[in-house]
CSV table of C-alpha atoms in Angstrom, one decimal:
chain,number,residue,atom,x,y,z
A,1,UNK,CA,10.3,164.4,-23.3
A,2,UNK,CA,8.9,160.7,-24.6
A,3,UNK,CA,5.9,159.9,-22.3
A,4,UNK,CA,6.2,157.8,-19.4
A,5,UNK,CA,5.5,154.2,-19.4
A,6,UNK,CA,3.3,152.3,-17.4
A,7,UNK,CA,3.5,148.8,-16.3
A,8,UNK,CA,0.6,147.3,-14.3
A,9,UNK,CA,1.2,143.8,-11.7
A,10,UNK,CA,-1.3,141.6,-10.5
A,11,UNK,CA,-0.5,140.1,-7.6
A,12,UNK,CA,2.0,142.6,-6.7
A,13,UNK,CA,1.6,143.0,-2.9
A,14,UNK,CA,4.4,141.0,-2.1
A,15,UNK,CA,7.0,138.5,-3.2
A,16,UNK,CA,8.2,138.7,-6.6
A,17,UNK,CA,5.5,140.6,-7.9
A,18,UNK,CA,6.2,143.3,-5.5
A,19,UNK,CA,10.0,143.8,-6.2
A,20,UNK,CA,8.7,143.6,-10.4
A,21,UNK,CA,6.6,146.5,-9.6
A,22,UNK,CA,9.4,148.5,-7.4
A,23,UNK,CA,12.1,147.8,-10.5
A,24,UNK,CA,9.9,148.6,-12.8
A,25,UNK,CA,9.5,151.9,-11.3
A,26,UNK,CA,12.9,152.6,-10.8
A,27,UNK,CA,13.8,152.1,-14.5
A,28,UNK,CA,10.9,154.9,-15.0
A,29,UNK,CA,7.7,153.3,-15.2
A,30,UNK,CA,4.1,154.2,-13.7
A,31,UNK,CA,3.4,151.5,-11.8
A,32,UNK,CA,-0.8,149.9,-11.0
A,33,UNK,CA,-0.6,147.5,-8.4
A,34,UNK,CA,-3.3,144.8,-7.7
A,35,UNK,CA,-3.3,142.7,-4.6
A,36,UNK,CA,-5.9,141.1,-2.5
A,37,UNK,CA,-4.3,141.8,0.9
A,38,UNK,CA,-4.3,146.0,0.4
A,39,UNK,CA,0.0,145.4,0.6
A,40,UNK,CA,-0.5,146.7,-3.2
A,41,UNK,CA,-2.0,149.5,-2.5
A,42,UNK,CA,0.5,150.7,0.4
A,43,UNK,CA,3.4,149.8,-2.5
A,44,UNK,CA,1.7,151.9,-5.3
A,45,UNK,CA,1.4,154.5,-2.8
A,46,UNK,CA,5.0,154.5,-1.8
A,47,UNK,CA,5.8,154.4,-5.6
A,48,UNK,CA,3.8,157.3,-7.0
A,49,UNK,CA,1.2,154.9,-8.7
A,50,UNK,CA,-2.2,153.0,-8.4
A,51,UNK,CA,-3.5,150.8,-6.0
A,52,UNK,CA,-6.1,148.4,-6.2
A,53,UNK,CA,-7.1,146.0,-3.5
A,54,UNK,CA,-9.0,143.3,-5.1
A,55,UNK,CA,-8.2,139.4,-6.6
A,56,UNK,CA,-6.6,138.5,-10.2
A,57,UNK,CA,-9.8,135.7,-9.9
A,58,UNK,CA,-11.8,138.6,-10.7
A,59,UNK,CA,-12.8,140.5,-13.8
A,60,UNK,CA,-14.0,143.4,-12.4
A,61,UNK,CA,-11.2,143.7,-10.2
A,62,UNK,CA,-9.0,143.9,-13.1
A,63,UNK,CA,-11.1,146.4,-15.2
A,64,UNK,CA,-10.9,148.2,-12.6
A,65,UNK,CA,-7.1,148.5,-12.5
A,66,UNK,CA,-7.3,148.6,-16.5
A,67,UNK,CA,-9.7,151.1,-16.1
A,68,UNK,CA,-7.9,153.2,-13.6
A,69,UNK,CA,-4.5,153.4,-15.4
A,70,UNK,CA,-5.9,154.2,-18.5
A,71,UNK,CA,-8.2,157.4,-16.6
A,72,UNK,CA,-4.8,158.2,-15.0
A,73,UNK,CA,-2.4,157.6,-17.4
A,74,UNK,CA,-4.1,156.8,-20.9
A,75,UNK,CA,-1.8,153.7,-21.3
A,76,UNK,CA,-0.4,150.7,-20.9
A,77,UNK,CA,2.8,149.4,-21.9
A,78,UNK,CA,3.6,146.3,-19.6
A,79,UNK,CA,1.6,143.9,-17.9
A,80,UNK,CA,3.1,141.3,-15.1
A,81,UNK,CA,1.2,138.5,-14.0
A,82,UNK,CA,2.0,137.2,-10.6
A,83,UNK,CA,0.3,134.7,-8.7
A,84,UNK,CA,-0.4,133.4,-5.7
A,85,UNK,CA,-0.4,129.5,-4.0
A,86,UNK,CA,-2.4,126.7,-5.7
A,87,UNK,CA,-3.7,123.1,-4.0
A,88,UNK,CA,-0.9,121.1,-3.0
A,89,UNK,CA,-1.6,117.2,-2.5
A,90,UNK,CA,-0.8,113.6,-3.9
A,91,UNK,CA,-1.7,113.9,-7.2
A,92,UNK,CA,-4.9,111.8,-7.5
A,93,UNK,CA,-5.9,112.9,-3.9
A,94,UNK,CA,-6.9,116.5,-5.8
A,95,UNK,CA,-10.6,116.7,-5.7
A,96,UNK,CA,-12.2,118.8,-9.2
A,97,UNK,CA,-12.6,121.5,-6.4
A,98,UNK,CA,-9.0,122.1,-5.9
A,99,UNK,CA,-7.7,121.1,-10.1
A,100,UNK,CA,-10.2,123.9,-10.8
A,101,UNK,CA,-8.9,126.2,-8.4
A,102,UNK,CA,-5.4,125.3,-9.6
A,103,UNK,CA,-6.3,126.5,-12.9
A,104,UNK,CA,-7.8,129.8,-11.7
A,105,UNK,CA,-4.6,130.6,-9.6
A,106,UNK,CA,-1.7,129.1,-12.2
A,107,UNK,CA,-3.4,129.9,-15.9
A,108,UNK,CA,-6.9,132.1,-15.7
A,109,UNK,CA,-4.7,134.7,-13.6
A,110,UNK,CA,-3.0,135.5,-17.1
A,111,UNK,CA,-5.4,135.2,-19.5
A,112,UNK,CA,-8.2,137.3,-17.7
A,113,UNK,CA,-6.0,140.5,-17.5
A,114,UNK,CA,-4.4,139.6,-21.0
A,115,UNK,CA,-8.0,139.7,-22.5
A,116,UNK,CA,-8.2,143.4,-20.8
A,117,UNK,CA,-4.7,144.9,-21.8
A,118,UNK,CA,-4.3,143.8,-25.2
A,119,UNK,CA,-6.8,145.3,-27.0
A,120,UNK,CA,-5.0,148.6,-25.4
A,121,UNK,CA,-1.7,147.4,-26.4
A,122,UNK,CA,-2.7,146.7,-30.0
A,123,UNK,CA,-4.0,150.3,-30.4
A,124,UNK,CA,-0.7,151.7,-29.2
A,125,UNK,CA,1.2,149.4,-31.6
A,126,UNK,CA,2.9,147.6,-29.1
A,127,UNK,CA,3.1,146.2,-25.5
A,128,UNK,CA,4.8,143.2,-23.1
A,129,UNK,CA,3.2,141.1,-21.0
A,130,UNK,CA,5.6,138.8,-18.4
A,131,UNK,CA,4.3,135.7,-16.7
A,132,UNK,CA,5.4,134.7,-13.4
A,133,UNK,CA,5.8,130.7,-13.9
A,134,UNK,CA,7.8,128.1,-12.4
A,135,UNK,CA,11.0,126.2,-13.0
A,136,UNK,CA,8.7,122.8,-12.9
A,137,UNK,CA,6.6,123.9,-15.5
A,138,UNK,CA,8.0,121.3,-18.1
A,139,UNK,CA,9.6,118.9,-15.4
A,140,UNK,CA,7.0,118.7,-13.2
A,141,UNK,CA,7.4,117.8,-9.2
A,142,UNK,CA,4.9,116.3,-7.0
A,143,UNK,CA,5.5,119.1,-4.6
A,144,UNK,CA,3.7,121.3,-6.8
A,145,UNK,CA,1.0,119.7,-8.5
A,146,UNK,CA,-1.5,122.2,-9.7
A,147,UNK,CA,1.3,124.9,-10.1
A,148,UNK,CA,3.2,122.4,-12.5
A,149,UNK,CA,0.4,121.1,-14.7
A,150,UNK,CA,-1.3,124.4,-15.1
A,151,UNK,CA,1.9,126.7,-16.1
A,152,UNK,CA,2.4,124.1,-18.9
A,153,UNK,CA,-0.8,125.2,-19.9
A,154,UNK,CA,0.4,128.6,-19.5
A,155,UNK,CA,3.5,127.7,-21.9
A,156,UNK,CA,1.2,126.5,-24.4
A,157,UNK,CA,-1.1,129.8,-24.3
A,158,UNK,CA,1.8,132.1,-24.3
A,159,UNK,CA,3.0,130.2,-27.8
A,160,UNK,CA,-0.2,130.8,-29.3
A,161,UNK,CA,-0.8,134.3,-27.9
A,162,UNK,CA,2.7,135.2,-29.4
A,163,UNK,CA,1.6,133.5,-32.6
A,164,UNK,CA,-1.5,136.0,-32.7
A,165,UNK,CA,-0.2,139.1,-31.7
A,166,UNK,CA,3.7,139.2,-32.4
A,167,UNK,CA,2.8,141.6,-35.9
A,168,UNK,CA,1.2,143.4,-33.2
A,169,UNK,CA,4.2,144.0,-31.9
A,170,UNK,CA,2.6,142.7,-28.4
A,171,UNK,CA,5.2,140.2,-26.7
A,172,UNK,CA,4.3,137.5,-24.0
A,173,UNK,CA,7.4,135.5,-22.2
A,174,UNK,CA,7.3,133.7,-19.2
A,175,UNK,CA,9.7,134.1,-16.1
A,176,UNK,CA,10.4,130.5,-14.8
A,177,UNK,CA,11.7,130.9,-11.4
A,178,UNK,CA,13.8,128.0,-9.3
A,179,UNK,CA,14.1,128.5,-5.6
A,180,UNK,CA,13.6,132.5,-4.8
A,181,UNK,CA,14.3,133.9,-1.3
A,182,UNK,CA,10.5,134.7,-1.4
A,183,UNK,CA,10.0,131.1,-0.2
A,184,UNK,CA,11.0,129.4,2.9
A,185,UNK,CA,14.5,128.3,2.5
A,186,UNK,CA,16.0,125.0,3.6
A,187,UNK,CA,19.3,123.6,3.9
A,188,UNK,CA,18.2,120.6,1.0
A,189,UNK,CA,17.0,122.5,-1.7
A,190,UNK,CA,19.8,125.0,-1.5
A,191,UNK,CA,22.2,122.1,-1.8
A,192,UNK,CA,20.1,120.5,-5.0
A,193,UNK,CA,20.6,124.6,-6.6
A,194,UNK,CA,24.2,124.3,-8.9
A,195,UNK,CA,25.0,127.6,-7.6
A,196,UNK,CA,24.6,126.8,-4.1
A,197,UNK,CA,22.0,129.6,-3.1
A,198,UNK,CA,18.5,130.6,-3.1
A,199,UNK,CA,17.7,133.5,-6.0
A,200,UNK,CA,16.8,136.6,-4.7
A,201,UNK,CA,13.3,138.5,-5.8
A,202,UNK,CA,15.8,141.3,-6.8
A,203,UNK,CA,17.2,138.8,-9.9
A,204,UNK,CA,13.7,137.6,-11.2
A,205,UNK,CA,12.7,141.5,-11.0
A,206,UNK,CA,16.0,142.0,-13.5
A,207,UNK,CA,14.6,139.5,-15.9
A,208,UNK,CA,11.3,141.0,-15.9
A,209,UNK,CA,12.4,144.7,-16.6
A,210,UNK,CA,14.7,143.7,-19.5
A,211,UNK,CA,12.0,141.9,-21.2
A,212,UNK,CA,9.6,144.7,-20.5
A,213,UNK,CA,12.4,146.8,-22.2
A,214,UNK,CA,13.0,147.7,-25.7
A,215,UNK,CA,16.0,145.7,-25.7
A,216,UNK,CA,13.9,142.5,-25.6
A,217,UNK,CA,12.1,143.6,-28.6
A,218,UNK,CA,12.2,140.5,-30.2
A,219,UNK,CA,11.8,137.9,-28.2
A,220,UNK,CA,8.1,136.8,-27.6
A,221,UNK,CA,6.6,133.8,-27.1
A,222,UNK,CA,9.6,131.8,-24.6
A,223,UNK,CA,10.1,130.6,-21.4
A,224,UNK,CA,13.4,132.0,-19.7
A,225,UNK,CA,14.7,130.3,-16.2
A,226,UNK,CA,16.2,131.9,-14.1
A,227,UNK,CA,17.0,129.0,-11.4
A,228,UNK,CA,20.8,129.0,-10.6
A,229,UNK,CA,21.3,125.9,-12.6
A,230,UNK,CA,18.5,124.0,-11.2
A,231,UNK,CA,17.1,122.6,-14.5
A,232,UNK,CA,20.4,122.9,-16.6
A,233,UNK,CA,19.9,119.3,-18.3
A,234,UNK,CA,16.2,120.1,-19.6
């Protein structure tokens, strides 16, 4: 029997992170959860795998996921980076406060655990990491200032980490999301959404497992929406 998989989330307490890590482990995987509420930890539990209650704005909260699959498992195969909610003001009413906590929420929440898991990944000969972005990442809305400026950054980083490791075979995409039901729903952005209707967390979860899988092999370095139409002209 080949040996089991295992794909770690950050962030994965609730949301879309949380239904990542529960398709993720139907489709086989061993699934390490982080999540500063403790949510992550009642998940993994459910799921067979590893919780850890602790913040993706920490480094030793991430060894210590790092560190806990490989002492339970000995690899790791997949790594999803979720994230939580960033400043939201008028754009030049951001204080450096809130632009620098933009950045730890929206871009340092990938490239700490990257830094962890892909020295692992190398050493295996192979590995997938999946960012959780945003639709606005490249058309950017005032709703969602620090989330927007930041994940462009995040496109930029995942072009040159795919440069670096793709004879690595190690593969980074990001997930841009539109509208998910993970959000509070209203009756105007539903109508601005070509299909008519919010995504569900289920649908972004789908798009994460196939490019964890080996049929996304080669694909690395893009961005994939997955908005119901919402940014069809960009």
């Amino acid at each position: 029997m080949a040996e089991q998989k295992v794909a770690l989330v950050t962030a994965g307490g609730s949301g879309m992170g949380a239904a990542a890590a529960r398709r993720l482990a139907a489709d086989g995987f061993a699934v390490g959860i982080l999540s500063s509420s403790g949510k992550g930890e009642a998940l993994a539990a459910e799921l067979g795998g590893l919780g850890v209650t602790g913040s993706n704005q920490s480094v030793d909260d991430l060894q210590r996921l790092v560190d806990g699959a490989m002492a339970r498992w000995g690899r790791i195969d997949v790594l999803v980076n979720s994230a939580g909610h960033g400043p939201r003001a008028p754009v030049l009413e951001l204080t450096d406060e809130q632009w620098h906590a933009g950045m730890d929420v929206y871009l340092l929440n990938v490239i700490r655990p990257t830094r962890l898991v892909t020295p692992v990944m190398r050493a295996q000969k192979g590995g997938a990491i999946i960012n959780i972005s945003t639709a606005w990442a490249f058309e950017p809305s005032a709703m969602f200032p620090t989330s927007a400026v930041f994940r462009a950054g995040l496109a930029a980083f995942t072009k040159l980490f795919a440069d670096s490791h793709a004879a690595d075979n190690v593969r980074m995409n990001n997930v841009l999301p539109g509208w998910i039901d993970s959000l509070p729903a209203t009756e105007e952005r539903r109508q601005g959404v070509p299909m008519g209707r919010y995504g569900r967390s289920e649908e972004i979860a789908a798009t994460i497992a196939f490019l964890a899988s080996e049929g996304a092999g080669y694909i690395t370095g893009q961005n994939i929406r997955v908005d119901g139409g919402l940014m069809r002209s960009i």
